[in-house]
Amino acid sequence: VVTDGVAVPMLTAAGFRVLSEESGLSGRGTGPLVVIDPLDGSTNFSRGVPWYATALCLVDGEGPAVALVANQASGERFSAVRGEGAHRDGTRLVPSTVERVEDAVVAISGMPKRVLPWKQFRAMGSAALSLCDVASGRLDAMLDALPDRHGPWDYLGGLLVCTEAGA
């Protein structure tokens, strides 16, 4: 809520409309929309697990255009610009080349109804960071078994990072 209270007024003052997980829709006009999750992985944060992020994605008439996912525990920053690739702290991201699910390390959100024959899985607690790890090749895939519990703020930043990395 503190991050939301700082970020949303700054973004609306700069002329953006803002859709925040914490405060809903703010701003006026028809210009670009910034979708923000001020603290993706809030349960991790509240329990001292160092895996949580602030995720932002600028959406224009063509879709996701610019993303920033900042791991607030480690300081790592993932960024992407539509048509220009994705980066982690300035280094271009390259996704995994794993093709078989049997060889894959997969991030999950919730337990799937049927466990797939993956090599291993991880339930990390931040959709945005998990997607960024797919984009960077640390993980091979992500499966969301709880789609009704996530909103666009959870995914849009990580989605653009994945798309621009070629994941």
Coordinates of N, CA, C and O in Angstrom, one line a residue:
V1 N 0.8 -1.2 0.0 CA 0.0 0.0 0.0 C 0.9 1.3 0.0 O 0.6 2.2 -0.6
V2 N 2.0 1.2 0.7 CA 2.9 2.3 0.7 C 3.5 2.6 -0.7 O 3.5 3.8 -1.1
T3 N 3.9 1.6 -1.4 CA 4.4 1.7 -2.7 C 3.4 2.3 -3.6 O 3.6 3.2 -4.5
D4 N 2.2 1.8 -3.5 CA 1.0 2.3 -4.3 C 0.8 3.7 -4.1 O 0.6 4.5 -5.0
G5 N 0.9 4.2 -2.8 CA 0.6 5.5 -2.4 C 1.7 6.5 -3.0 O 1.4 7.7 -3.1
V6 N 2.8 6.0 -3.3 CA 3.9 6.8 -3.9 C 3.8 6.8 -5.4 O 3.8 7.8 -6.1
A7 N 3.7 5.5 -6.0 CA 3.8 5.4 -7.4 C 2.6 5.9 -8.2 O 2.7 6.6 -9.2
V8 N 1.4 5.6 -7.7 CA 0.2 6.1 -8.4 C 0.1 7.6 -8.6 O -0.1 8.1 -9.7
P9 N 0.2 8.4 -7.6 CA 0.2 9.8 -7.8 C 1.3 10.3 -8.7 O 1.0 11.2 -9.5
M10 N 2.5 9.8 -8.6 CA 3.5 10.2 -9.6 C 3.2 9.9 -11.0 O 3.4 10.7 -11.9
L11 N 2.6 8.7 -11.2 CA 2.3 8.3 -12.6 C 1.1 9.1 -13.1 O 1.1 9.5 -14.3
T12 N 0.1 9.3 -12.3 CA -1.0 10.1 -12.8 C -0.6 11.6 -13.0 O -1.1 12.2 -14.0
A13 N 0.3 12.1 -12.2 CA 0.8 13.5 -12.4 C 1.5 13.6 -13.7 O 1.6 14.7 -14.3
A14 N 2.1 12.5 -14.1 CA 2.9 12.5 -15.4 C 1.9 12.3 -16.6 O 2.4 12.3 -17.7
G15 N 0.6 12.2 -16.3 CA -0.4 12.1 -17.4 C -0.8 10.7 -17.8 O -1.5 10.5 -18.7
F16 N -0.4 9.7 -17.0 CA -0.8 8.3 -17.3 C -2.0 7.9 -16.5 O -2.3 8.4 -15.4
R17 N -2.8 7.1 -17.1 CA -3.8 6.4 -16.4 C -3.1 5.2 -15.7 O -2.1 4.7 -16.2
V18 N -3.6 4.8 -14.6 CA -3.0 3.7 -13.8 C -4.0 2.7 -13.4 O -5.1 3.1 -12.8
L19 N -3.7 1.4 -13.6 CA -4.5 0.3 -13.0 C -3.6 -0.4 -12.0 O -2.6 -1.0 -12.4
S20 N -3.9 -0.3 -10.8 CA -3.1 -0.9 -9.7 C -3.9 -1.9 -9.0 O -5.1 -1.8 -8.7
E21 N -3.2 -3.0 -8.6 CA -3.8 -4.1 -7.8 C -4.4 -3.5 -6.5 O -5.4 -3.9 -6.0
E22 N -3.7 -2.5 -5.9 CA -4.1 -2.0 -4.6 C -5.2 -1.0 -4.7 O -6.0 -0.9 -3.8
S23 N -5.2 -0.1 -5.7 CA -6.1 1.0 -5.7 C -7.0 1.1 -6.9 O -7.8 2.1 -7.0
G24 N -7.0 0.2 -7.8 CA -7.8 0.2 -8.9 C -7.4 1.2 -10.0 O -6.2 1.4 -10.2
L25 N -8.4 1.7 -10.7 CA -8.1 2.6 -11.9 C -8.0 4.1 -11.4 O -8.9 4.6 -10.7
S26 N -7.0 4.8 -11.8 CA -6.8 6.2 -11.5 C -6.4 6.9 -12.8 O -5.9 6.3 -13.8
G27 N -6.6 8.2 -12.8 CA -6.2 9.0 -13.9 C -7.4 9.2 -14.9 O -8.4 8.5 -14.8
R28 N -7.1 10.1 -15.9 CA -8.2 10.4 -16.8 C -7.6 10.4 -18.2 O -6.4 10.4 -18.4
G29 N -8.5 10.4 -19.2 CA -8.0 10.4 -20.6 C -8.0 9.1 -21.2 O -8.4 8.1 -20.7
T30 N -7.4 9.1 -22.4 CA -7.4 7.8 -23.2 C -5.9 7.5 -23.6 O -5.7 6.6 -24.4
G31 N -5.0 8.1 -22.9 CA -3.6 7.8 -23.2 C -3.1 6.5 -22.7 O -3.9 5.7 -22.2
P32 N -1.8 6.3 -22.7 CA -1.3 5.0 -22.2 C -1.7 4.7 -20.8 O -1.9 5.6 -20.0
L33 N -1.8 3.4 -20.5 CA -2.2 2.9 -19.2 C -1.0 2.2 -18.6 O -0.3 1.4 -19.2
V34 N -0.6 2.6 -17.3 CA 0.4 1.8 -16.6 C -0.3 0.9 -15.7 O -1.1 1.3 -14.8
V35 N 0.0 -0.4 -15.8 CA -0.6 -1.4 -15.0 C 0.5 -1.8 -13.9 O 1.7 -2.1 -14.3
I36 N 0.2 -1.7 -12.6 CA 1.2 -1.9 -11.6 C 0.8 -2.8 -10.5 O -0.4 -2.8 -10.1
D37 N 1.7 -3.7 -10.1 CA 1.5 -4.5 -8.9 C 2.6 -3.9 -8.0 O 3.8 -4.2 -8.2
P38 N 2.2 -3.1 -7.0 CA 3.2 -2.5 -6.1 C 4.1 -3.6 -5.4 O 5.2 -3.3 -5.1
L39 N 3.5 -4.7 -5.1 CA 4.2 -5.7 -4.3 C 3.7 -7.1 -4.7 O 2.8 -7.7 -4.1
D40 N 4.2 -7.6 -5.8 CA 3.9 -9.0 -6.2 C 4.8 -10.0 -5.4 O 6.0 -9.9 -5.4
G41 N 4.1 -10.8 -4.7 CA 4.7 -11.7 -3.7 C 4.6 -11.1 -2.3 O 5.5 -11.3 -1.5
S42 N 3.5 -10.5 -2.0 CA 3.3 -9.9 -0.7 C 3.3 -10.9 0.5 O 3.8 -10.5 1.5
T43 N 2.9 -12.1 0.3 CA 3.0 -13.1 1.3 C 4.5 -13.4 1.6 O 4.9 -13.5 2.8
N44 N 5.3 -13.5 0.5 CA 6.7 -13.7 0.7 C 7.3 -12.6 1.6 O 8.0 -12.8 2.5
F45 N 7.0 -11.4 1.2 CA 7.5 -10.2 1.9 C 7.1 -10.2 3.3 O 7.9 -10.0 4.2
S46 N 5.8 -10.5 3.6 CA 5.3 -10.5 5.0 C 6.0 -11.5 5.9 O 6.0 -11.4 7.1
R47 N 6.5 -12.6 5.2 CA 7.1 -13.7 6.0 C 8.6 -13.7 5.9 O 9.3 -14.6 6.4
G48 N 9.2 -12.6 5.3 CA 10.6 -12.5 5.2 C 11.3 -13.4 4.1 O 12.5 -13.6 4.2
V49 N 10.5 -13.9 3.2 CA 11.1 -14.6 2.1 C 11.5 -13.6 1.0 O 10.7 -12.9 0.5
P50 N 12.8 -13.6 0.7 CA 13.3 -12.6 -0.3 C 13.0 -12.9 -1.7 O 13.9 -13.0 -2.6
W51 N 11.7 -12.9 -2.1 CA 11.3 -13.1 -3.4 C 10.0 -12.3 -3.6 O 8.9 -12.9 -3.5
Y52 N 10.1 -11.0 -3.9 CA 8.9 -10.2 -4.2 C 9.4 -9.0 -5.0 O 10.6 -8.7 -5.1
A53 N 8.4 -8.5 -5.8 CA 8.8 -7.5 -6.8 C 7.7 -6.4 -6.9 O 6.6 -6.5 -6.5
T54 N 8.2 -5.3 -7.5 CA 7.3 -4.3 -8.0 C 7.3 -4.5 -9.5 O 8.3 -4.5 -10.1
A55 N 6.1 -4.6 -10.1 CA 6.0 -4.9 -11.5 C 5.1 -3.8 -12.2 O 4.0 -3.5 -11.7
L56 N 5.6 -3.2 -13.3 CA 4.9 -2.2 -14.0 C 4.9 -2.6 -15.5 O 5.9 -3.1 -16.0
C57 N 3.8 -2.3 -16.2 CA 3.8 -2.4 -17.6 C 3.0 -1.3 -18.2 O 1.8 -1.1 -17.9
L58 N 3.6 -0.6 -19.2 CA 2.9 0.4 -19.9 C 2.2 -0.2 -21.1 O 2.8 -1.0 -21.9
V59 N 0.9 0.0 -21.2 CA 0.1 -0.6 -22.2 C -0.5 0.5 -23.1 O -1.1 1.5 -22.6
D60 N -0.3 0.4 -24.4 CA -0.8 1.4 -25.3 C -1.8 0.7 -26.2 O -2.3 -0.4 -26.0
G61 N -2.2 1.4 -27.3 CA -3.3 0.8 -28.2 C -2.9 -0.5 -28.9 O -3.7 -1.2 -29.4
E62 N -1.6 -0.8 -28.9 CA -1.1 -2.0 -29.5 C -0.9 -3.1 -28.5 O -0.5 -4.2 -28.8
G63 N -1.0 -2.8 -27.2 CA -0.7 -3.8 -26.2 C 0.4 -3.4 -25.3 O 0.8 -2.3 -25.2
P64 N 1.0 -4.4 -24.6 CA 2.1 -4.1 -23.7 C 3.3 -3.5 -24.5 O 3.7 -4.0 -25.5
A65 N 3.8 -2.4 -24.0 CA 4.9 -1.7 -24.7 C 6.2 -1.6 -23.9 O 7.3 -1.7 -24.5
V66 N 6.1 -1.3 -22.6 CA 7.3 -1.2 -21.8 C 7.1 -1.8 -20.5 O 6.0 -1.7 -19.9
A67 N 8.1 -2.6 -20.0 CA 7.9 -3.3 -18.7 C 9.1 -3.1 -17.8 O 10.2 -3.0 -18.3
L68 N 8.9 -3.1 -16.5 CA 9.9 -3.1 -15.5 C 9.4 -4.0 -14.4 O 8.3 -3.8 -13.8
V69 N 10.2 -5.0 -14.1 CA 9.9 -5.9 -12.9 C 11.2 -5.8 -12.0 O 12.3 -6.2 -12.5
A70 N 11.0 -5.2 -10.8 CA 12.1 -5.0 -9.9 C 12.0 -5.9 -8.7 O 11.1 -5.8 -8.0
N71 N 13.0 -6.9 -8.6 CA 13.0 -7.7 -7.4 C 13.5 -6.8 -6.3 O 14.7 -6.5 -6.2
Q72 N 12.6 -6.5 -5.4 CA 12.9 -5.6 -4.3 C 13.8 -6.2 -3.2 O 14.4 -5.5 -2.5
A73 N 13.9 -7.5 -3.2 CA 14.8 -8.2 -2.2 C 16.2 -8.2 -2.7 O 17.1 -8.0 -1.9
S74 N 16.4 -8.5 -4.0 CA 17.8 -8.6 -4.5 C 18.3 -7.4 -5.2 O 19.5 -7.3 -5.4
G75 N 17.4 -6.5 -5.6 CA 17.8 -5.4 -6.4 C 17.9 -5.6 -7.9 O 18.1 -4.7 -8.7
E76 N 17.7 -6.8 -8.3 CA 17.7 -7.2 -9.7 C 16.5 -6.5 -10.5 O 15.4 -6.4 -10.0
R77 N 16.8 -6.0 -11.7 CA 15.8 -5.3 -12.5 C 15.7 -6.0 -13.9 O 16.7 -6.2 -14.6
F78 N 14.5 -6.4 -14.2 CA 14.2 -6.9 -15.6 C 13.4 -5.8 -16.3 O 12.5 -5.2 -15.8
S79 N 13.8 -5.7 -17.6 CA 13.1 -4.6 -18.4 C 12.9 -5.2 -19.8 O 13.6 -6.0 -20.3
A80 N 11.9 -4.6 -20.4 CA 11.6 -4.9 -21.8 C 10.9 -3.7 -22.5 O 10.1 -3.0 -21.9
V81 N 11.2 -3.6 -23.8 CA 10.6 -2.6 -24.6 C 10.2 -3.3 -25.9 O 11.0 -4.1 -26.5
R82 N 8.9 -3.2 -26.2 CA 8.3 -3.9 -27.4 C 9.2 -3.6 -28.6 O 9.6 -2.5 -29.0
G83 N 9.7 -4.7 -29.2 CA 10.5 -4.7 -30.4 C 12.0 -4.5 -30.2 O 12.8 -4.5 -31.1
E84 N 12.4 -4.3 -28.9 CA 13.8 -4.1 -28.6 C 14.4 -5.1 -27.7 O 15.5 -4.9 -27.2
G85 N 13.7 -6.1 -27.3 CA 14.3 -7.2 -26.5 C 14.1 -7.0 -25.0 O 13.4 -6.0 -24.6
A86 N 14.6 -7.9 -24.2 CA 14.5 -7.9 -22.8 C 15.8 -8.0 -22.1 O 16.7 -8.6 -22.7
H87 N 15.9 -7.4 -20.9 CA 17.2 -7.4 -20.2 C 17.1 -7.6 -18.7 O 16.0 -7.3 -18.2
R88 N 18.1 -8.1 -18.1 CA 18.3 -8.2 -16.7 C 19.5 -7.4 -16.3 O 20.6 -7.7 -16.7
D89 N 19.3 -6.3 -15.6 CA 20.4 -5.4 -15.2 C 21.3 -5.0 -16.4 O 22.5 -5.1 -16.3
G90 N 20.7 -4.8 -17.6 CA 21.4 -4.4 -18.8 C 21.9 -5.5 -19.6 O 22.4 -5.3 -20.7
T91 N 21.8 -6.7 -19.2 CA 22.3 -7.9 -20.0 C 21.1 -8.5 -20.7 O 20.1 -8.8 -20.1
R92 N 21.2 -8.7 -22.0 CA 20.1 -9.2 -22.8 C 19.7 -10.6 -22.3 O 20.6 -11.5 -22.0
L93 N 18.5 -10.9 -22.2 CA 18.0 -12.2 -21.8 C 17.9 -13.2 -22.9 O 17.5 -12.9 -24.0
V94 N 18.2 -14.4 -22.5 CA 18.1 -15.6 -23.4 C 17.4 -16.7 -22.7 O 17.8 -17.1 -21.7
P95 N 16.2 -17.1 -23.3 CA 15.5 -18.2 -22.6 C 16.1 -19.6 -22.7 O 17.0 -19.8 -23.5
S96 N 15.6 -20.5 -22.0 CA 16.0 -21.9 -22.0 C 15.8 -22.5 -23.4 O 14.9 -22.1 -24.1
T97 N 16.6 -23.5 -23.7 CA 16.3 -24.2 -24.9 C 15.7 -25.6 -24.7 O 15.6 -26.4 -25.6
V98 N 15.3 -25.8 -23.4 CA 14.7 -27.1 -23.1 C 13.4 -27.2 -23.9 O 12.6 -26.3 -24.0
E99 N 13.2 -28.4 -24.5 CA 12.0 -28.6 -25.3 C 11.0 -29.7 -24.8 O 9.9 -29.7 -25.1
R100 N 11.6 -30.6 -24.0 CA 10.7 -31.7 -23.5 C 10.3 -31.4 -22.0 O 11.2 -31.0 -21.2
V101 N 9.1 -31.6 -21.7 CA 8.6 -31.3 -20.4 C 9.3 -32.2 -19.3 O 9.5 -31.8 -18.2
E102 N 9.8 -33.4 -19.7 CA 10.5 -34.3 -18.8 C 11.8 -33.7 -18.4 O 12.4 -34.1 -17.4
D103 N 12.3 -32.7 -19.1 CA 13.6 -32.1 -18.8 C 13.4 -30.7 -18.2 O 14.4 -30.0 -17.9
A104 N 12.2 -30.3 -18.0 CA 11.9 -28.9 -17.6 C 11.8 -28.7 -16.1 O 11.3 -29.5 -15.4
V105 N 12.3 -27.5 -15.7 CA 12.1 -27.0 -14.4 C 11.0 -25.9 -14.5 O 11.2 -24.9 -15.2
V106 N 9.9 -26.2 -13.9 CA 8.7 -25.4 -14.1 C 8.2 -24.6 -12.9 O 8.1 -25.2 -11.8
A107 N 8.0 -23.3 -13.0 CA 7.4 -22.6 -11.9 C 5.9 -22.8 -11.9 O 5.3 -22.9 -13.0
I108 N 5.3 -23.0 -10.7 CA 3.8 -23.2 -10.7 C 3.2 -22.2 -9.7 O 3.9 -21.7 -8.8
S109 N 2.0 -21.9 -10.0 CA 1.2 -21.1 -9.1 C 0.0 -21.9 -8.8 O -0.9 -22.1 -9.6
G110 N -0.1 -22.5 -7.6 CA -1.2 -23.4 -7.3 C -0.8 -24.8 -7.8 O 0.1 -25.0 -8.6
M111 N -1.5 -25.8 -7.3 CA -1.2 -27.2 -7.7 C -2.2 -27.5 -8.9 O -3.4 -27.4 -8.8
P112 N -1.6 -28.0 -10.0 CA -2.4 -28.4 -11.1 C -3.2 -29.7 -10.7 O -2.8 -30.4 -9.8
K113 N -4.3 -29.9 -11.4 CA -5.1 -31.1 -11.2 C -4.4 -32.3 -11.5 O -4.7 -33.4 -10.9
R114 N -3.5 -32.2 -12.4 CA -2.7 -33.4 -12.8 C -1.2 -33.0 -12.9 O -0.9 -32.0 -13.5
V115 N -0.4 -33.7 -12.1 CA 1.0 -33.3 -12.2 C 1.6 -33.8 -13.5 O 1.5 -35.0 -13.8
L116 N 2.3 -33.0 -14.1 CA 3.0 -33.3 -15.4 C 4.3 -34.0 -15.1 O 4.9 -33.8 -14.0
P117 N 4.9 -34.7 -16.1 CA 6.1 -35.4 -15.9 C 7.4 -34.5 -16.0 O 8.4 -34.9 -16.6
W118 N 7.3 -33.3 -15.4 CA 8.4 -32.4 -15.5 C 9.6 -32.9 -14.6 O 9.4 -33.7 -13.7
K119 N 10.8 -32.4 -14.9 CA 11.9 -32.8 -14.1 C 11.8 -32.3 -12.6 O 12.0 -33.1 -11.7
Q120 N 11.4 -31.0 -12.5 CA 11.2 -30.5 -11.1 C 10.2 -29.3 -11.3 O 10.0 -28.8 -12.4
F121 N 9.6 -28.9 -10.1 CA 8.8 -27.7 -10.2 C 9.1 -26.8 -8.9 O 9.7 -27.3 -8.0
R122 N 8.8 -25.6 -9.1 CA 9.0 -24.6 -8.0 C 7.7 -23.8 -7.8 O 7.2 -23.3 -8.8
A123 N 7.3 -23.5 -6.6 CA 6.2 -22.6 -6.3 C 6.9 -21.4 -5.6 O 7.1 -21.4 -4.4
M124 N 7.1 -20.4 -6.4 CA 7.9 -19.3 -6.0 C 7.2 -18.2 -5.2 O 7.7 -17.6 -4.3
G125 N 6.0 -17.9 -5.6 CA 5.2 -16.9 -4.9 C 5.1 -15.5 -5.6 O 4.5 -14.6 -5.0
S126 N 5.8 -15.3 -6.7 CA 5.7 -14.1 -7.5 C 5.6 -14.4 -9.0 O 6.5 -14.8 -9.6
A127 N 4.4 -14.2 -9.5 CA 4.2 -14.5 -10.9 C 5.1 -13.7 -11.8 O 5.7 -14.2 -12.8
A128 N 5.3 -12.4 -11.5 CA 6.1 -11.6 -12.4 C 7.6 -12.0 -12.4 O 8.2 -12.1 -13.4
L129 N 8.1 -12.3 -11.2 CA 9.5 -12.8 -11.1 C 9.6 -14.2 -11.8 O 10.7 -14.5 -12.4
S130 N 8.7 -15.1 -11.6 CA 8.8 -16.4 -12.2 C 8.8 -16.3 -13.7 O 9.6 -16.9 -14.4
L131 N 8.0 -15.4 -14.3 CA 8.0 -15.2 -15.7 C 9.3 -14.6 -16.2 O 9.9 -15.0 -17.2
C132 N 9.9 -13.7 -15.4 CA 11.2 -13.1 -15.8 C 12.3 -14.2 -15.7 O 13.2 -14.2 -16.5
D133 N 12.1 -15.2 -14.8 CA 13.1 -16.3 -14.7 C 12.9 -17.2 -15.9 O 13.9 -17.8 -16.4
V134 N 11.7 -17.3 -16.4 CA 11.5 -18.1 -17.7 C 12.2 -17.3 -18.8 O 12.9 -17.9 -19.6
A135 N 12.0 -16.0 -18.9 CA 12.7 -15.2 -19.9 C 14.2 -15.3 -19.9 O 14.9 -15.3 -20.9
S136 N 14.7 -15.5 -18.7 CA 16.2 -15.5 -18.6 C 16.8 -16.9 -18.6 O 18.0 -17.0 -18.5
G137 N 16.0 -17.9 -18.7 CA 16.5 -19.3 -18.8 C 16.7 -19.9 -17.5 O 17.2 -21.1 -17.5
R138 N 16.5 -19.3 -16.4 CA 16.6 -19.9 -15.1 C 15.6 -21.0 -14.9 O 15.8 -22.0 -14.2
L139 N 14.4 -20.7 -15.4 CA 13.3 -21.7 -15.4 C 12.9 -22.0 -16.9 O 13.2 -21.1 -17.7
D140 N 12.3 -23.1 -17.1 CA 11.9 -23.5 -18.5 C 10.5 -23.1 -18.8 O 10.2 -23.0 -20.0
A141 N 9.6 -23.0 -17.8 CA 8.2 -22.7 -18.1 C 7.6 -22.2 -16.8 O 8.1 -22.4 -15.7
M142 N 6.3 -21.7 -17.0 CA 5.5 -21.4 -15.8 C 4.1 -21.9 -16.1 O 3.6 -21.7 -17.2
L143 N 3.5 -22.5 -15.1 CA 2.1 -22.9 -15.2 C 1.3 -22.3 -14.1 O 1.6 -22.4 -12.9
D144 N 0.2 -21.6 -14.5 CA -0.7 -21.0 -13.5 C -1.9 -21.9 -13.3 O -2.8 -22.0 -14.2
A145 N -2.0 -22.6 -12.2 CA -3.1 -23.4 -11.9 C -4.2 -22.7 -11.1 O -5.2 -23.3 -10.8
L146 N -4.0 -21.4 -10.9 CA -5.0 -20.6 -10.2 C -5.3 -19.3 -11.0 O -5.2 -18.2 -10.4
P147 N -5.7 -19.4 -12.2 CA -5.9 -18.2 -13.0 C -6.9 -17.2 -12.5 O -6.8 -16.0 -12.7
D148 N -7.9 -17.7 -11.7 CA -8.9 -16.7 -11.1 C -8.3 -15.9 -10.0 O -8.9 -15.0 -9.5
R149 N -7.1 -16.2 -9.5 CA -6.5 -15.5 -8.4 C -5.5 -14.4 -8.9 O -4.9 -13.7 -8.0
H150 N -5.3 -14.3 -10.1 CA -4.3 -13.4 -10.7 C -5.0 -12.4 -11.6 O -5.9 -12.7 -12.3
G151 N -4.5 -11.2 -11.6 CA -5.0 -10.1 -12.4 C -3.9 -9.7 -13.4 O -2.7 -10.2 -13.4
P152 N -4.2 -8.8 -14.3 CA -3.2 -8.3 -15.3 C -1.9 -7.7 -14.6 O -0.9 -7.8 -15.2
W153 N -2.0 -7.1 -13.5 CA -0.9 -6.6 -12.8 C 0.1 -7.7 -12.4 O 1.3 -7.4 -12.3
D154 N -0.3 -8.9 -12.2 CA 0.6 -10.0 -11.9 C 1.4 -10.5 -13.1 O 2.5 -11.0 -12.9
Y155 N 0.9 -10.3 -14.3 CA 1.5 -10.9 -15.5 C 2.0 -10.0 -16.5 O 2.9 -10.4 -17.2
L156 N 1.4 -8.8 -16.7 CA 1.8 -8.1 -17.9 C 3.2 -7.7 -18.0 O 3.8 -7.8 -19.1
G157 N 3.9 -7.3 -17.0 CA 5.3 -7.0 -17.0 C 6.1 -8.2 -17.4 O 7.0 -8.2 -18.3
G158 N 5.9 -9.3 -16.7 CA 6.6 -10.6 -17.0 C 6.3 -11.1 -18.4 O 7.2 -11.7 -19.0
L159 N 5.1 -10.9 -18.8 CA 4.7 -11.4 -20.2 C 5.5 -10.6 -21.2 O 6.0 -11.3 -22.2
L160 N 5.6 -9.3 -21.1 CA 6.4 -8.6 -22.1 C 7.9 -9.0 -22.0 O 8.5 -9.1 -23.1
V161 N 8.4 -9.2 -20.8 CA 9.8 -9.6 -20.7 C 10.0 -11.0 -21.4 O 10.9 -11.1 -22.2
C162 N 9.1 -11.9 -21.2 CA 9.1 -13.2 -21.9 C 9.0 -13.1 -23.4 O 9.8 -13.6 -24.1
T163 N 8.1 -12.3 -23.8 CA 7.9 -12.1 -25.3 C 9.1 -11.5 -25.9 O 9.6 -12.0 -27.0
E164 N 9.6 -10.5 -25.3 CA 10.8 -9.8 -25.9 C 12.1 -10.7 -25.8 O 13.0 -10.5 -26.6
A165 N 12.1 -11.6 -24.9 CA 13.3 -12.5 -24.8 C 13.2 -13.6 -25.7 O 14.2 -14.3 -26.0
G166 N 12.0 -13.9 -26.3 CA 11.7 -15.0 -27.2 C 11.3 -16.3 -26.5 O 11.4 -17.4 -27.0
A167 N 10.9 -16.1 -25.2 CA 10.4 -17.3 -24.4 C 9.0 -17.7 -24.8 O 8.2 -16.9 -25.3

